[in-house]
Each structure stands twice: as structure tokens, then as C-alpha cells.
Amino acid sequence: MTSTPTARPVVDFWFDPACPWAWMTSRWMDEVSAIRDVDVRWHVMSLSVLNEKKDDLPQRYRDLMDDSWGPVRVIVAAARDHGDQVIKPLYDAMGTRRHPGGRTDTAAIIAESLAEVGLPAELADVAGSDEVDALLRESHGEGIALVGDDVGTPVVAIDGVGFFGPVMTPAPTGDAAGRLFDGLALVTSVPGFYELKRSRTAGPSF
């Protein structure tokens, strides 16, 4: 990817379907797509891959990482077999059940989401195997290459310049969503700009 400006910005969005903060940002990006002339391309990354070599994770978080392999593997397999156009609707189906839906029955979420999107049920079998892990790591690596290892999901890049985030709650809508995108686009145009951050004081509000 290059940072050459284009008349119609290309937004690359990396997500892990298990992450509620990535879900919030993806809802904002849906708003942006409705009010700004942008080309959004959806990609997977993996918190499980990001954290697999960290030995100091709390057990609760390690359990979450173990459970997070399945959904992202299924999305990768679906894209491999049926094209990248299935990534976003499958993510939407999974995320709606897991995040605002509050469900944690991962196997059922995967099965129902595949059915909703009209994809073969046997894709669910990939959740428990490493069949597509090379493709998953490739996609993950492309996003992380833009921002470094000391971040998480989502990663959002505009015309090839990427940042971790933005992280927000609730996701802004309407004109507020457009203004936030305009600000992010401005930040990506400034060489050498790296970070804005403050501590979160609220959880994701779906």
C-alpha cells in the first residue's frame, strides 16, 4: 500500500470479530460510508495472533484468546472460497450476535451467521483447525505492519496510512461521524504524527 492521495479515499479496516471496540468502530465506519465518498475494504486481524507469545496475560483474557480463533478463521475461509465481498456481511452477522446481542456461544454464532449470509455450513469446521492460519497471519501482518506490535484492533488506514483506532463509545452517527472521519483523514496527512490517547472511562455502548 502507498500513501498517495486519491480523490476517493481508500479506507482499509482490520478487525477481530471478537473485539467489542473494533465492533464500535466498524459501526462508525458504516456511518462514514453513508455520508462520505469512500471505498472501504475489510480485512481480518487476530488478537489471538497478537497475544500468542505473551506469557503474562490474565487467565480470563487467555481464555478469550483461545475462543477467538474460531470466528476469524471462518471469515478467512469464507473469503478464500467465496471472495472478499463476504467478509463484511459475515462480520456483521457474527458481531450483531456477540456484541449488542451479548452472546458467547461461539459455535452457534458461527453456524447461524453462515446460514444468514448464505454460506456453506461446513465452513464452520475450519474454526477448530489451522487450515487457514497462514492466510490469517498474512492479513494480520499487513495491518500490523502499518502500526507496530504494541497496539490492538481495530486498525484503520486511509490511503495506506494506518493507526490503531479510533476507539470510541458510543459510535458517532450522522454529521458527527463524518467530522471524525475528516479529522482522522487530516491526521493521516501529517508525516510523523503517531499518537493521541487517553484512558477509557466507559465500556462499549452498543
Coordinates of C-alpha atoms in Angstrom, one line a residue:
M1 CA 0.0 0.0 0.0
T2 CA 1.1 3.6 -0.6
S3 CA 0.1 6.9 0.9
T4 CA -0.6 8.5 -2.5
P5 CA -3.7 10.7 -2.1
T6 CA -6.7 9.8 -4.1
A7 CA -9.8 11.7 -5.0
R8 CA -11.9 8.9 -3.4
P9 CA -10.1 7.8 -0.2
V10 CA -9.5 4.1 0.2
V11 CA -10.1 3.0 3.8
D12 CA -8.7 -0.3 4.9
F13 CA -10.2 -1.6 8.1
W14 CA -8.7 -4.5 10.1
F15 CA -10.8 -6.2 12.8
D16 CA -11.1 -9.1 15.1
P17 CA -14.7 -10.2 15.3
A18 CA -14.3 -10.9 19.0
C19 CA -13.3 -7.4 19.9
P20 CA -16.2 -5.1 21.1
W21 CA -14.1 -2.0 20.4
A22 CA -13.5 -2.9 16.8
W23 CA -17.2 -3.5 16.5
M24 CA -17.9 0.0 17.8
T25 CA -15.5 1.5 15.3
S26 CA -17.0 -0.6 12.4
R27 CA -20.4 0.8 13.2
W28 CA -18.9 4.3 12.9
M29 CA -17.3 3.3 9.5
D30 CA -20.8 2.2 8.3
E31 CA -22.0 5.7 9.1
V32 CA -19.0 7.2 7.3
S33 CA -19.7 5.1 4.2
A34 CA -23.2 6.5 4.0
I35 CA -22.1 10.2 4.1
R36 CA -18.6 10.3 2.7
D37 CA -17.4 9.1 -0.7
V38 CA -15.0 6.4 0.4
D39 CA -14.0 3.0 -0.7
V40 CA -13.9 0.7 2.4
R41 CA -12.1 -2.6 2.3
W42 CA -12.5 -5.0 5.2
H43 CA -9.7 -7.3 6.5
V44 CA -9.2 -9.6 9.4
M45 CA -6.6 -9.4 12.1
S46 CA -6.4 -11.6 15.2
L47 CA -5.9 -10.7 18.9
S48 CA -5.0 -14.4 19.3
V49 CA -2.1 -14.0 17.0
L50 CA -1.1 -10.7 18.5
N51 CA -1.0 -12.1 22.0
E52 CA 0.1 -15.7 21.4
K53 CA 3.6 -15.1 22.7
K54 CA 2.7 -13.1 25.8
D55 CA 3.1 -15.1 29.0
D56 CA 1.7 -12.5 31.4
L57 CA -1.9 -12.5 30.2
P58 CA -4.6 -13.0 32.9
Q59 CA -6.3 -16.3 32.6
R60 CA -9.7 -14.7 31.7
Y61 CA -8.1 -12.9 28.8
R62 CA -6.2 -16.1 27.7
D63 CA -9.5 -18.0 27.6
L64 CA -10.9 -15.2 25.4
M65 CA -7.9 -15.5 23.1
D66 CA -8.4 -19.3 22.8
D67 CA -12.1 -18.8 21.9
S68 CA -11.3 -16.0 19.4
W69 CA -9.5 -18.2 16.9
G70 CA -12.7 -19.8 15.5
P71 CA -14.7 -16.8 14.2
V72 CA -11.8 -15.2 12.4
R73 CA -10.7 -18.5 10.9
V74 CA -14.2 -19.0 9.5
I75 CA -14.2 -15.5 8.0
V76 CA -10.8 -16.1 6.3
A77 CA -12.0 -19.4 4.9
A78 CA -15.2 -17.8 3.6
A79 CA -13.2 -15.1 1.9
R80 CA -10.8 -17.7 0.4
D81 CA -13.7 -19.7 -1.0
H82 CA -16.3 -17.1 -1.9
G83 CA -14.4 -13.8 -2.3
D84 CA -13.7 -10.8 -0.1
Q85 CA -17.2 -9.5 -0.6
V86 CA -18.4 -11.9 2.1
I87 CA -16.1 -10.6 4.8
K88 CA -18.3 -7.7 5.9
P89 CA -21.7 -9.4 5.9
L90 CA -20.3 -12.3 7.8
Y91 CA -18.6 -10.0 10.3
D92 CA -21.9 -8.1 10.7
A93 CA -23.8 -11.3 11.3
M94 CA -21.3 -12.6 13.9
G95 CA -20.8 -9.3 15.6
T96 CA -24.5 -8.5 16.0
R97 CA -25.0 -11.7 17.9
R98 CA -21.9 -11.4 20.0
H99 CA -21.7 -7.7 20.8
P100 CA -25.2 -6.0 21.1
G101 CA -26.6 -9.5 21.3
G102 CA -24.4 -10.3 24.3
R103 CA -24.0 -14.0 23.3
T104 CA -20.9 -16.1 23.9
D105 CA -22.0 -19.4 22.4
T106 CA -19.3 -19.2 19.6
A107 CA -20.2 -22.4 17.7
A108 CA -23.8 -21.4 17.4
I109 CA -22.9 -17.8 16.5
I110 CA -20.7 -19.2 13.6
A111 CA -23.4 -21.6 12.4
E112 CA -26.2 -19.1 12.4
S113 CA -24.1 -16.4 10.8
L114 CA -23.0 -18.7 7.9
A115 CA -26.7 -19.5 7.4
E116 CA -27.7 -15.9 7.4
V117 CA -25.1 -14.9 4.8
G118 CA -26.0 -18.0 2.7
L119 CA -22.6 -19.6 3.0
P120 CA -22.0 -23.4 3.4
A121 CA -22.3 -24.8 6.9
E122 CA -19.2 -26.8 6.5
L123 CA -17.1 -23.7 6.7
A124 CA -17.6 -23.9 10.5
D125 CA -15.3 -26.9 10.5
V126 CA -12.4 -24.6 9.9
A127 CA -12.9 -22.9 13.3
G128 CA -11.0 -25.7 15.1
S129 CA -8.2 -26.3 12.6
D130 CA -5.1 -24.4 11.4
E131 CA -6.1 -24.8 7.8
V132 CA -6.3 -21.1 7.0
D133 CA -3.9 -19.8 9.6
A134 CA -1.3 -18.9 7.0
L135 CA -3.8 -16.6 5.3
L136 CA -5.0 -15.2 8.7
R137 CA -1.4 -14.4 9.7
E138 CA -0.8 -12.7 6.3
S139 CA -3.8 -10.5 6.6
H140 CA -3.0 -9.7 10.3
G141 CA 0.6 -8.9 9.3
E142 CA -0.5 -6.4 6.7
G143 CA -2.4 -4.4 9.2
I144 CA 0.2 -4.7 12.0
A145 CA 2.9 -3.6 9.5
L146 CA 1.2 -0.2 9.3
V147 CA 1.0 0.4 13.1
G148 CA 3.5 -1.8 15.0
D149 CA 3.0 -4.6 17.5
D150 CA 2.1 -2.5 20.6
V151 CA -1.5 -1.9 19.5
G152 CA -4.7 -3.9 19.1
T153 CA -7.8 -3.9 17.0
P154 CA -9.1 -2.1 15.0
V155 CA -6.5 -0.8 12.6
V156 CA -7.8 1.8 10.2
A157 CA -5.8 3.1 7.3
I158 CA -6.6 5.9 4.9
D159 CA -4.8 5.7 1.6
G160 CA -2.2 3.5 3.2
V161 CA -1.5 5.5 6.4
G162 CA -2.7 3.5 9.3
F163 CA -3.5 3.9 13.0
F164 CA -4.8 1.8 15.8
G165 CA -8.3 3.0 16.4
P166 CA -10.2 5.3 16.6
V167 CA -11.7 3.8 19.8
M168 CA -14.9 5.4 20.9
T169 CA -18.2 4.8 22.6
P170 CA -20.9 5.1 21.6
A171 CA -20.2 5.2 17.8
P172 CA -21.0 8.6 16.5
T173 CA -23.6 8.9 13.8
G174 CA -24.6 11.4 11.1
D175 CA -22.6 14.6 10.8
A176 CA -20.5 13.7 13.9
A177 CA -19.3 10.5 12.2
G178 CA -18.3 12.5 9.2
R179 CA -16.4 15.1 11.2
L180 CA -14.5 12.4 13.0
F181 CA -13.5 10.8 9.7
D182 CA -12.4 14.2 8.3
G183 CA -10.2 14.6 11.4
L184 CA -8.7 11.2 11.0
A185 CA -8.0 11.9 7.3
L186 CA -6.3 15.1 8.3
V187 CA -4.1 13.3 10.8
T188 CA -3.1 10.7 8.3
S189 CA -1.9 13.5 6.0
V190 CA 0.6 14.8 8.6
P191 CA 4.0 13.0 8.3
G192 CA 5.4 12.0 11.6
F193 CA 2.1 12.1 13.5
Y194 CA 1.9 9.0 15.8
E195 CA -0.4 9.1 18.7
L196 CA -3.3 10.6 20.5
K197 CA -4.6 8.7 23.6
R198 CA -6.4 9.0 26.9
S199 CA -7.6 6.4 29.4
R200 CA -11.0 4.9 28.7
T201 CA -13.6 5.6 31.4
A202 CA -16.5 3.7 29.9
G203 CA -17.1 0.4 28.3
P204 CA -18.6 -0.1 24.8
S205 CA -22.2 1.2 24.5
F206 CA -23.9 -0.8 21.8

